[in-house]
Amino acid sequence: MESRYNPAAVEGKIREFWEKNQTFKFDENSSSEVFSIDTPPPTVSGDIHMGHVFSYSQAEFIARYKRMRGFNVFYPFGLDNNGLPTEILIEKKFDTTAEKLGRDKFVELVRKEIGSYNAAYVELWKMLGLSVDWSLLYQTISPDVQKVSQKSFLELNKIGRVYRKEAPALFCPKDKTTVSQMELKDKMLKSKILYLKFSDDVTIATTRPELLPSCVAIFVSPEDEKHNGLVGKEVAVPIFGNRVKVIADRRVDPAFGTGVVMCCTFGDQTDIEWYKAYNLELKIIIDEKGRMNHPYYNGIKIKEAREKIIGDLKEKGYVIKEQEIEHSVNVHERCDTEIEFIVKKQWYIRYLDLKEKFLELGNSVKWYPGHMKVRYENWVRGLQWDWSISRQRYFGVYFPIWYCKNCGEPIFADEKDLPVDPFVDKPHENCSCGSSEFEPEMDIMDTWATSSLTPEINARWGIDGKYVKKILPMSLRAQAHDIITFWAFNTIVKSYFHMNQIPWKTIIINGHGLDPKGNSMHKSLGNVILPDAYLKKYGADALRYWASSSLLGEDNSFQEKDVITGSRLINKLWNLSRFVEMNCKEFDSSKSASVIDAWIMGRLDRTIEEATIRFDEYDYFNARFKVEELFWGFANDYLEFVKDRVYNKDLKAAYTIKFVLFKVLKMLSPFMPFVAEEIYQQVFATDQKFLESVGEKHRSIHSGGWPNRIDVNAADGKRGELAVDAIIGIRKKKHDTGIALNEALSKAVIYKKYQEGLVGSLDEVKESMRVREIVFDGEGEESEIVKGIEK
RNA sequence: GGAGGUAUUGUCUAAUGGUAGGACGUCACCCUUACACGGUGAAGGCCUGGGUUCGAUUCCCUGUACCUCCACCA
């Protein structure tokens, strides 16, 4: 072995070794129980940062553990490269927009460009040592996945779960697309609130004066005595002069503004509720390009419209008061643009009637940590809308639909033709009205409509179906907590509709990797930390060590020192292995009589038990913690105590060291797979005699052989503990009196009460600390063992 | 406004109904034939206020702070 561990060189070599041996290949013919893992396909929209490293590593520890436990692990990977994020990526790169290029050219450009991003992504994940079966790689934009997604849509249509409806939709004027509830965030914005005089007794405070032409009613609170008298009357809208009714509704807060609200179609969600509840008129004044289409404005932009009408209102004396306020508004999370409402025909998935069912399904999945289920339940209970899946964008999965140019009827594609591109393909038959002229559905599907199908995609449902029976429901879903409400939820929805079962038996929810100050990493904050430099400097194992440094579900800030700690552990493991290579070539695997050997074996046994229990609960952190605890005791105490025995050709001590290292290496290998594999190959794989003694037969350390409990002599182990305490006591005395640890002592004095307990292990204590004679004298304090030492 | 989570030394993070372990940093000592990318040792901590208990950092309640999600914001 090299005297120094070189992660960069070793990791490359080991990756090749795994690839050549197909170590992580899912074995289709195996009779072993399958463990299938559903992992998030990362959005291909920018760089992979430490946050990704953090969460993906955590699922990976489980994959490696399960594989070693003998499961036939199905561990696929996906790339989410359709939809808006991908479009924005390419638009930025070429400083253009889809609108400028036109649909066809734009889609072609994205398709061409996306390949290089994919490759870079996969490369980095490989560098990090994800034990994925890369032959199972999927992309959400691939024809196969489009097929699955379109099939899902057709199936939902068959069972009456999709419908098309003209409905108010959240709309982003900048991206020119409808967005879902999920894509909104709050933002504090400075704004003006105007107090507008509608009549002598009606003054309305509004931040959206430009919506005045779409004012269809006025609302007051039923408890508002000041304005109660107005209910039922009609009031004229300033400038436009049309008369609108005053209605009482409890959604009005009499204390806000003037206590009187105008309802415009639409300014916010309450407007929509009122519109529905009171069957109000619909006045659309913002078009799909985000421009005002009311004649008064003549096609100008929303912000310009606001300026224009404020000027007009002031001029005509309608403005009583004007205030600067700061209020939070709904903005599109990707571009920070204020959200508008438009009315449009959209495809929806109808599921509001199934809340109870979804709660029940959520209950049949095991959640780790358990409290994450509550978030899911809150989301389901609070659902108010069906799922809108239409997006007015270009690059994504197309709806498999055409509309008859004559009668407008939608024509659904045939399942056997999937995937279809409605812009290129045509229906096989004429419309029932006789027309043969069709136009394609212009919209694409919401990306979640596709990524909610990852279990079905992995199972190749609708492709060749080859894994449907083998892997569904999947054993495990791993994801972060921020997308419980859509990814986890929507996946459950789709699995229920298509498979009538839960998508996975267990879900683990990881936290976020944060920046060193504890803030989440965002490009806009400029605090994104990329793994590349750290990967180069410390290696993948050390980064993975950081990723395993907090409990499942907890956030953890990235600290370089944690990576350094990981590389210290790696270094120690390496050097200890070198010791074994140099000194433990010869060994005797028969039972040792040493109580100190029994002590370390006892600790090893307990560690195996605990690490196994922890891992089975997806508590990788404490599994690692227990093993590490044992390892440092093994390296700094046990090895130091028995070194002299090994130098003096004690072959049983040599075997004990080799044995413990072997088991520790196995248990650390899910966390630091590269160095573990390298040591396994160099020290153990070629040692036939040792492999036979432990019954090991795996080519790779990761292929199997998670340690089983070992047979230990508990009584000897207990005596060993006292001997170790005595040794540590002498070591401390040596330190306190300034005697070097390797210096010989003529005598050590141990308190009398320990005499009995040390019968049979005195020689080992003497040998470890190089003491010629041990005598017993004195009573001593509670926890003290050693009274004194003499040179 | 609602829901969930978190609060441990200078920093990051565990465990625990009987005053807390590790890492980095700090200090002291040691180049002991695997490792100075090392070893031995030291100093340093349980957010506030209640309650349960013989005893609480740990359980319960309250407050405060922070994080996440949801709703609202005329």
mmCIF file of C-alpha atoms in Angstrom, chain A residues 275-556:
data_model
loop_
_atom_site.group_PDB
_atom_site.id
_atom_site.type_symbol
_atom_site.label_atom_id
_atom_site.label_comp_id
_atom_site.label_asym_id
_atom_site.label_seq_id
_atom_site.Cartn_x
_atom_site.Cartn_y
_atom_site.Cartn_z
ATOM 1 C CA TYR A 275 -67.138 35.679 -8.816
ATOM 2 C CA LYS A 276 -68.168 32.073 -8.307
ATOM 3 C CA ALA A 277 -70.317 32.642 -5.240
ATOM 4 C CA TYR A 278 -72.352 35.571 -6.574
ATOM 5 C CA ASN A 279 -72.291 34.637 -10.230
ATOM 6 C CA LEU A 280 -70.754 37.957 -11.173
ATOM 7 C CA GLU A 281 -70.020 39.261 -14.604
ATOM 8 C CA LEU A 282 -66.678 38.379 -16.146
ATOM 9 C CA LYS A 283 -64.567 41.228 -17.492
ATOM 10 C CA ILE A 284 -61.196 40.187 -18.800
ATOM 11 C CA ILE A 285 -58.835 43.080 -19.274
ATOM 12 C CA ILE A 286 -55.445 41.347 -19.216
ATOM 13 C CA ASP A 287 -54.547 39.140 -22.138
ATOM 14 C CA GLU A 288 -52.213 36.179 -22.442
ATOM 15 C CA LYS A 289 -49.300 38.382 -23.268
ATOM 16 C CA GLY A 290 -49.662 40.237 -20.022
ATOM 17 C CA ARG A 291 -51.056 43.317 -21.707
ATOM 18 C CA MET A 292 -54.206 45.307 -21.065
ATOM 19 C CA ASN A 293 -56.834 44.585 -23.671
ATOM 20 C CA HIS A 294 -59.472 47.005 -22.466
ATOM 21 C CA PRO A 295 -59.983 49.796 -25.009
ATOM 22 C CA TYR A 296 -59.137 52.416 -22.399
ATOM 23 C CA TYR A 297 -55.566 51.110 -22.214
ATOM 24 C CA ASN A 298 -55.013 50.136 -25.810
ATOM 25 C CA GLY A 299 -52.656 47.231 -25.212
ATOM 26 C CA ILE A 300 -50.134 48.770 -22.851
ATOM 27 C CA LYS A 301 -48.383 46.840 -20.082
ATOM 28 C CA ILE A 302 -49.839 46.473 -16.593
ATOM 29 C CA LYS A 303 -47.397 48.814 -14.879
ATOM 30 C CA GLU A 304 -47.863 51.496 -17.544
ATOM 31 C CA ALA A 305 -51.602 51.057 -17.204
ATOM 32 C CA ARG A 306 -51.354 51.769 -13.520
ATOM 33 C CA GLU A 307 -49.473 55.011 -14.147
ATOM 34 C CA LYS A 308 -51.945 56.075 -16.784
ATOM 35 C CA ILE A 309 -55.038 55.537 -14.725
ATOM 36 C CA ILE A 310 -53.567 57.073 -11.573
ATOM 37 C CA GLY A 311 -52.882 60.234 -13.564
ATOM 38 C CA ASP A 312 -56.414 60.232 -14.902
ATOM 39 C CA LEU A 313 -58.000 59.570 -11.536
ATOM 40 C CA LYS A 314 -56.058 62.380 -9.948
ATOM 41 C CA GLU A 315 -56.913 64.766 -12.686
ATOM 42 C CA LYS A 316 -60.589 64.046 -12.343
ATOM 43 C CA GLY A 317 -60.476 64.364 -8.570
ATOM 44 C CA TYR A 318 -61.259 60.798 -7.574
ATOM 45 C CA VAL A 319 -58.140 60.345 -5.461
ATOM 46 C CA ILE A 320 -58.700 61.328 -1.866
ATOM 47 C CA LYS A 321 -55.527 59.987 -0.420
ATOM 48 C CA GLU A 322 -52.393 58.207 -1.566
ATOM 49 C CA GLN A 323 -50.137 56.163 0.691
ATOM 50 C CA GLU A 324 -46.902 54.274 0.283
ATOM 51 C CA ILE A 325 -47.341 50.821 1.724
ATOM 52 C CA GLU A 326 -45.290 47.690 1.883
ATOM 53 C CA HIS A 327 -47.350 44.599 1.396
ATOM 54 C CA SER A 328 -46.700 41.037 0.435
ATOM 55 C CA VAL A 329 -47.853 39.882 -2.948
ATOM 56 C CA ASN A 330 -47.869 36.574 -4.756
ATOM 57 C CA VAL A 331 -45.032 36.369 -7.207
ATOM 58 C CA HIS A 332 -43.797 33.646 -9.505
ATOM 59 C CA GLU A 333 -40.998 31.930 -7.650
ATOM 60 C CA ARG A 334 -38.737 31.710 -10.667
ATOM 61 C CA CYS A 335 -38.822 35.288 -11.854
ATOM 62 C CA ASP A 336 -40.321 37.304 -8.993
ATOM 63 C CA THR A 337 -43.024 38.701 -11.214
ATOM 64 C CA GLU A 338 -46.367 39.613 -9.695
ATOM 65 C CA ILE A 339 -49.006 37.081 -10.550
ATOM 66 C CA GLU A 340 -52.106 37.949 -12.543
ATOM 67 C CA PHE A 341 -55.237 36.015 -13.305
ATOM 68 C CA ILE A 342 -56.450 35.143 -16.724
ATOM 69 C CA VAL A 343 -59.251 32.947 -17.931
ATOM 70 C CA LYS A 344 -58.310 30.119 -20.186
ATOM 71 C CA LYS A 345 -59.261 26.640 -21.171
ATOM 72 C CA GLN A 346 -57.094 24.321 -19.142
ATOM 73 C CA TRP A 347 -56.791 20.619 -18.579
ATOM 74 C CA TYR A 348 -57.376 19.531 -15.035
ATOM 75 C CA ILE A 349 -57.036 16.330 -13.099
ATOM 76 C CA ARG A 350 -60.038 15.947 -10.865
ATOM 77 C CA TYR A 351 -59.091 14.730 -7.417
ATOM 78 C CA LEU A 352 -60.678 17.008 -4.842
ATOM 79 C CA ASP A 353 -63.285 14.336 -4.110
ATOM 80 C CA LEU A 354 -60.583 11.907 -2.979
ATOM 81 C CA LYS A 355 -59.065 13.687 0.014
ATOM 82 C CA GLU A 356 -60.067 10.912 2.406
ATOM 83 C CA LYS A 357 -58.544 8.300 0.139
ATOM 84 C CA PHE A 358 -55.290 10.248 -0.095
ATOM 85 C CA LEU A 359 -55.116 10.536 3.665
ATOM 86 C CA GLU A 360 -55.639 6.815 3.937
ATOM 87 C CA LEU A 361 -52.897 6.140 1.376
ATOM 88 C CA GLY A 362 -50.564 8.489 3.222
ATOM 89 C CA ASN A 363 -51.205 6.430 6.295
ATOM 90 C CA SER A 364 -50.162 3.209 4.641
ATOM 91 C CA VAL A 365 -46.760 4.621 3.782
ATOM 92 C CA LYS A 366 -44.106 4.584 6.512
ATOM 93 C CA TRP A 367 -42.670 8.052 7.003
ATOM 94 C CA TYR A 368 -39.195 8.790 8.344
ATOM 95 C CA PRO A 369 -39.038 11.055 10.304
ATOM 96 C CA GLY A 370 -42.603 10.384 11.364
ATOM 97 C CA HIS A 371 -43.707 13.988 11.746
ATOM 98 C CA MET A 372 -43.216 14.596 8.010
ATOM 99 C CA LYS A 373 -46.495 12.792 7.407
ATOM 100 C CA VAL A 374 -48.312 15.657 9.131
ATOM 101 C CA ARG A 375 -47.186 18.026 6.412
ATOM 102 C CA TYR A 376 -48.609 15.736 3.799
ATOM 103 C CA GLU A 377 -51.893 15.519 5.683
ATOM 104 C CA ASN A 378 -52.171 19.271 6.121
ATOM 105 C CA TRP A 379 -51.653 19.724 2.445
ATOM 106 C CA VAL A 380 -54.310 17.197 1.492
ATOM 107 C CA ARG A 381 -56.856 18.623 3.915
ATOM 108 C CA GLY A 382 -56.246 22.151 2.647
ATOM 109 C CA LEU A 383 -56.582 21.375 -1.065
ATOM 110 C CA GLN A 384 -59.046 23.690 -2.775
ATOM 111 C CA TRP A 385 -58.416 23.248 -6.466
ATOM 112 C CA ASP A 386 -58.168 20.364 -8.840
ATOM 113 C CA TRP A 387 -54.790 19.889 -10.401
ATOM 114 C CA SER A 388 -54.232 22.191 -13.373
ATOM 115 C CA ILE A 389 -51.728 20.512 -15.680
ATOM 116 C CA SER A 390 -51.697 22.867 -18.695
ATOM 117 C CA ARG A 391 -48.696 25.077 -19.223
ATOM 118 C CA GLN A 392 -48.409 27.663 -22.003
ATOM 119 C CA ARG A 393 -44.821 26.798 -22.770
ATOM 120 C CA TYR A 394 -42.898 24.956 -25.450
ATOM 121 C CA PHE A 395 -40.386 22.432 -24.256
ATOM 122 C CA GLY A 396 -42.034 19.582 -22.431
ATOM 123 C CA VAL A 397 -44.334 16.647 -22.767
ATOM 124 C CA TYR A 398 -47.114 17.380 -25.258
ATOM 125 C CA PHE A 399 -50.729 16.623 -24.622
ATOM 126 C CA PRO A 400 -51.711 13.715 -26.888
ATOM 127 C CA ILE A 401 -54.616 15.752 -28.203
ATOM 128 C CA TRP A 402 -55.904 17.515 -31.264
ATOM 129 C CA TYR A 403 -59.000 19.646 -31.670
ATOM 130 C CA CYS A 404 -61.312 19.423 -34.616
ATOM 131 C CA LYS A 405 -61.098 22.661 -36.561
ATOM 132 C CA ASN A 406 -64.736 22.360 -37.486
ATOM 133 C CA CYS A 407 -66.493 21.457 -34.245
ATOM 134 C CA GLY A 408 -63.775 21.944 -31.636
ATOM 135 C CA GLU A 409 -64.072 18.440 -30.217
ATOM 136 C CA PRO A 410 -60.860 17.118 -28.637
ATOM 137 C CA ILE A 411 -59.482 13.981 -30.283
ATOM 138 C CA PHE A 412 -57.333 11.822 -28.020
ATOM 139 C CA ALA A 413 -54.403 9.946 -29.479
ATOM 140 C CA ASP A 414 -54.328 6.189 -29.672
ATOM 141 C CA GLU A 415 -52.236 4.571 -26.967
ATOM 142 C CA LYS A 416 -50.382 2.432 -29.474
ATOM 143 C CA ASP A 417 -49.111 5.569 -31.223
ATOM 144 C CA LEU A 418 -47.467 7.052 -28.164
ATOM 145 C CA PRO A 419 -45.493 9.146 -27.819
ATOM 146 C CA VAL A 420 -47.243 11.515 -30.182
ATOM 147 C CA ASP A 421 -46.209 14.987 -31.186
ATOM 148 C CA PRO A 422 -49.515 16.639 -32.059
ATOM 149 C CA PHE A 423 -47.664 19.255 -34.082
ATOM 150 C CA VAL A 424 -46.313 16.595 -36.426
ATOM 151 C CA ASP A 425 -48.578 13.589 -36.073
ATOM 152 C CA LYS A 426 -52.218 13.519 -37.074
ATOM 153 C CA PRO A 427 -55.236 11.549 -35.908
ATOM 154 C CA HIS A 428 -55.903 8.377 -37.938
ATOM 155 C CA GLU A 429 -59.546 9.088 -38.501
ATOM 156 C CA ASN A 430 -61.786 12.013 -39.217
ATOM 157 C CA CYS A 431 -63.651 13.725 -36.467
ATOM 158 C CA SER A 432 -67.131 12.408 -35.780
ATOM 159 C CA CYS A 433 -68.437 15.565 -37.413
ATOM 160 C CA GLY A 434 -66.731 14.476 -40.593
ATOM 161 C CA SER A 435 -63.972 17.043 -40.621
ATOM 162 C CA SER A 436 -60.388 16.013 -41.312
ATOM 163 C CA GLU A 437 -58.871 19.285 -40.234
ATOM 164 C CA PHE A 438 -57.256 19.364 -36.821
ATOM 165 C CA GLU A 439 -55.164 21.634 -34.741
ATOM 166 C CA PRO A 440 -52.818 20.494 -32.023
ATOM 167 C CA GLU A 441 -53.170 21.345 -28.361
ATOM 168 C CA MET A 442 -50.683 24.173 -27.986
ATOM 169 C CA ASP A 443 -49.947 23.691 -24.307
ATOM 170 C CA ILE A 444 -47.503 21.306 -22.727
ATOM 171 C CA MET A 445 -47.977 19.414 -19.500
ATOM 172 C CA ASP A 446 -46.888 20.597 -16.112
ATOM 173 C CA THR A 447 -43.559 18.935 -15.311
ATOM 174 C CA TRP A 448 -45.067 17.497 -12.142
ATOM 175 C CA ALA A 449 -47.546 15.596 -14.260
ATOM 176 C CA THR A 450 -44.529 13.653 -15.457
ATOM 177 C CA SER A 451 -42.261 13.555 -12.429
ATOM 178 C CA SER A 452 -45.180 12.295 -10.344
ATOM 179 C CA LEU A 453 -44.801 9.119 -12.390
ATOM 180 C CA THR A 454 -41.267 8.167 -11.405
ATOM 181 C CA PRO A 455 -42.301 4.774 -9.965
ATOM 182 C CA GLU A 456 -44.190 3.980 -13.179
ATOM 183 C CA ILE A 457 -41.308 5.282 -15.291
ATOM 184 C CA ASN A 458 -38.841 3.143 -13.367
ATOM 185 C CA ALA A 459 -41.100 0.146 -13.803
ATOM 186 C CA ARG A 460 -41.279 0.878 -17.540
ATOM 187 C CA TRP A 461 -45.066 0.940 -17.349
ATOM 188 C CA GLY A 462 -46.424 1.554 -20.804
ATOM 189 C CA ILE A 463 -42.988 1.004 -22.346
ATOM 190 C CA ASP A 464 -42.383 -2.717 -22.029
ATOM 191 C CA GLY A 465 -43.729 -3.093 -18.503
ATOM 192 C CA LYS A 466 -40.830 -5.270 -17.586
ATOM 193 C CA TYR A 467 -40.387 -4.150 -13.981
ATOM 194 C CA VAL A 468 -43.994 -3.448 -13.033
ATOM 195 C CA LYS A 469 -44.384 -6.679 -11.095
ATOM 196 C CA LYS A 470 -40.809 -6.706 -9.800
ATOM 197 C CA ILE A 471 -40.460 -3.283 -8.238
ATOM 198 C CA LEU A 472 -43.920 -1.854 -7.542
ATOM 199 C CA PRO A 473 -44.769 -0.643 -5.039
ATOM 200 C CA MET A 474 -41.220 0.542 -4.637
ATOM 201 C CA SER A 475 -39.468 -0.102 -1.345
ATOM 202 C CA LEU A 476 -38.313 3.435 -0.749
ATOM 203 C CA ARG A 477 -38.784 7.012 -1.833
ATOM 204 C CA ALA A 478 -36.112 9.486 -0.799
ATOM 205 C CA GLN A 479 -36.735 13.211 -1.137
ATOM 206 C CA ALA A 480 -36.507 16.575 0.582
ATOM 207 C CA HIS A 481 -39.173 18.099 2.816
ATOM 208 C CA ASP A 482 -39.951 21.122 0.687
ATOM 209 C CA ILE A 483 -41.593 19.049 -2.014
ATOM 210 C CA ILE A 484 -43.690 16.727 0.135
ATOM 211 C CA THR A 485 -46.757 18.630 -0.904
ATOM 212 C CA PHE A 486 -46.276 18.204 -4.560
ATOM 213 C CA TRP A 487 -43.840 15.480 -5.468
ATOM 214 C CA ALA A 488 -44.738 12.987 -2.764
ATOM 215 C CA PHE A 489 -48.404 13.889 -2.927
ATOM 216 C CA ASN A 490 -48.752 13.841 -6.701
ATOM 217 C CA THR A 491 -46.876 10.561 -6.911
ATOM 218 C CA ILE A 492 -49.353 9.034 -4.500
ATOM 219 C CA VAL A 493 -52.199 10.444 -6.594
ATOM 220 C CA LYS A 494 -50.905 8.947 -9.813
ATOM 221 C CA SER A 495 -50.072 5.620 -8.258
ATOM 222 C CA TYR A 496 -53.579 5.387 -6.874
ATOM 223 C CA PHE A 497 -55.169 6.143 -10.233
ATOM 224 C CA HIS A 498 -52.938 3.854 -12.263
ATOM 225 C CA MET A 499 -51.967 1.062 -9.908
ATOM 226 C CA ASN A 500 -54.585 1.339 -7.187
ATOM 227 C CA GLN A 501 -51.855 1.131 -4.582
ATOM 228 C CA ILE A 502 -49.263 3.220 -2.773
ATOM 229 C CA PRO A 503 -46.215 4.049 -4.894
ATOM 230 C CA TRP A 504 -43.720 3.022 -2.201
ATOM 231 C CA LYS A 505 -43.785 1.328 1.178
ATOM 232 C CA THR A 506 -41.508 3.798 2.887
ATOM 233 C CA ILE A 507 -40.566 7.400 2.381
ATOM 234 C CA ILE A 508 -37.525 9.065 3.901
ATOM 235 C CA ILE A 509 -37.392 12.824 4.005
ATOM 236 C CA ASN A 510 -34.012 14.472 4.094
ATOM 237 C CA GLY A 511 -33.179 17.986 5.206
ATOM 238 C CA HIS A 512 -31.280 20.592 3.269
ATOM 239 C CA GLY A 513 -27.594 21.179 3.033
ATOM 240 C CA LEU A 514 -27.149 24.821 3.946
ATOM 241 C CA ASP A 515 -24.369 27.324 3.486
ATOM 242 C CA PRO A 516 -21.865 27.770 6.359
ATOM 243 C CA LYS A 517 -24.066 30.425 7.940
ATOM 244 C CA GLY A 518 -27.107 28.204 7.902
ATOM 245 C CA ASN A 519 -28.947 29.753 4.951
ATOM 246 C CA SER A 520 -30.219 27.648 2.120
ATOM 247 C CA MET A 521 -28.237 27.941 -1.075
ATOM 248 C CA HIS A 522 -29.704 30.120 -3.772
ATOM 249 C CA LYS A 523 -28.164 31.535 -6.857
ATOM 250 C CA SER A 524 -29.790 34.854 -6.064
ATOM 251 C CA LEU A 525 -28.124 34.940 -2.639
ATOM 252 C CA GLY A 526 -24.770 34.124 -4.183
ATOM 253 C CA ASN A 527 -24.062 31.518 -1.533
ATOM 254 C CA VAL A 528 -24.114 28.393 -3.648
ATOM 255 C CA ILE A 529 -21.225 26.077 -2.837
ATOM 256 C CA LEU A 530 -20.145 23.729 -5.581
ATOM 257 C CA PRO A 531 -18.612 20.366 -4.775
ATOM 258 C CA ASP A 532 -15.888 20.389 -7.440
ATOM 259 C CA ALA A 533 -13.083 22.038 -5.520
ATOM 260 C CA TYR A 534 -13.757 20.019 -2.376
ATOM 261 C CA LEU A 535 -14.025 16.860 -4.385
ATOM 262 C CA LYS A 536 -10.612 17.500 -5.800
ATOM 263 C CA LYS A 537 -9.076 18.443 -2.489
ATOM 264 C CA TYR A 538 -10.566 15.861 -0.128
ATOM 265 C CA GLY A 539 -12.230 13.239 -2.290
ATOM 266 C CA ALA A 540 -15.787 11.989 -2.511
ATOM 267 C CA ASP A 541 -15.600 9.910 0.667
ATOM 268 C CA ALA A 542 -14.861 12.962 2.774
ATOM 269 C CA LEU A 543 -17.750 14.912 1.240
ATOM 270 C CA ARG A 544 -20.053 11.992 1.875
ATOM 271 C CA TYR A 545 -18.841 11.952 5.442
ATOM 272 C CA TRP A 546 -20.122 15.503 5.835
ATOM 273 C CA ALA A 547 -23.422 14.492 4.253
ATOM 274 C CA SER A 548 -23.824 11.800 6.906
ATOM 275 C CA SER A 549 -23.122 14.215 9.757
ATOM 276 C CA SER A 550 -26.666 14.965 10.810
ATOM 277 C CA LEU A 551 -29.883 13.114 11.447
ATOM 278 C CA LEU A 552 -32.310 12.248 8.686
ATOM 279 C CA GLY A 553 -34.659 15.175 8.109
ATOM 280 C CA GLU A 554 -32.401 17.726 9.789
ATOM 281 C CA ASP A 555 -30.805 20.555 7.871
ATOM 282 C CA ASN A 556 -27.049 20.805 8.146
#
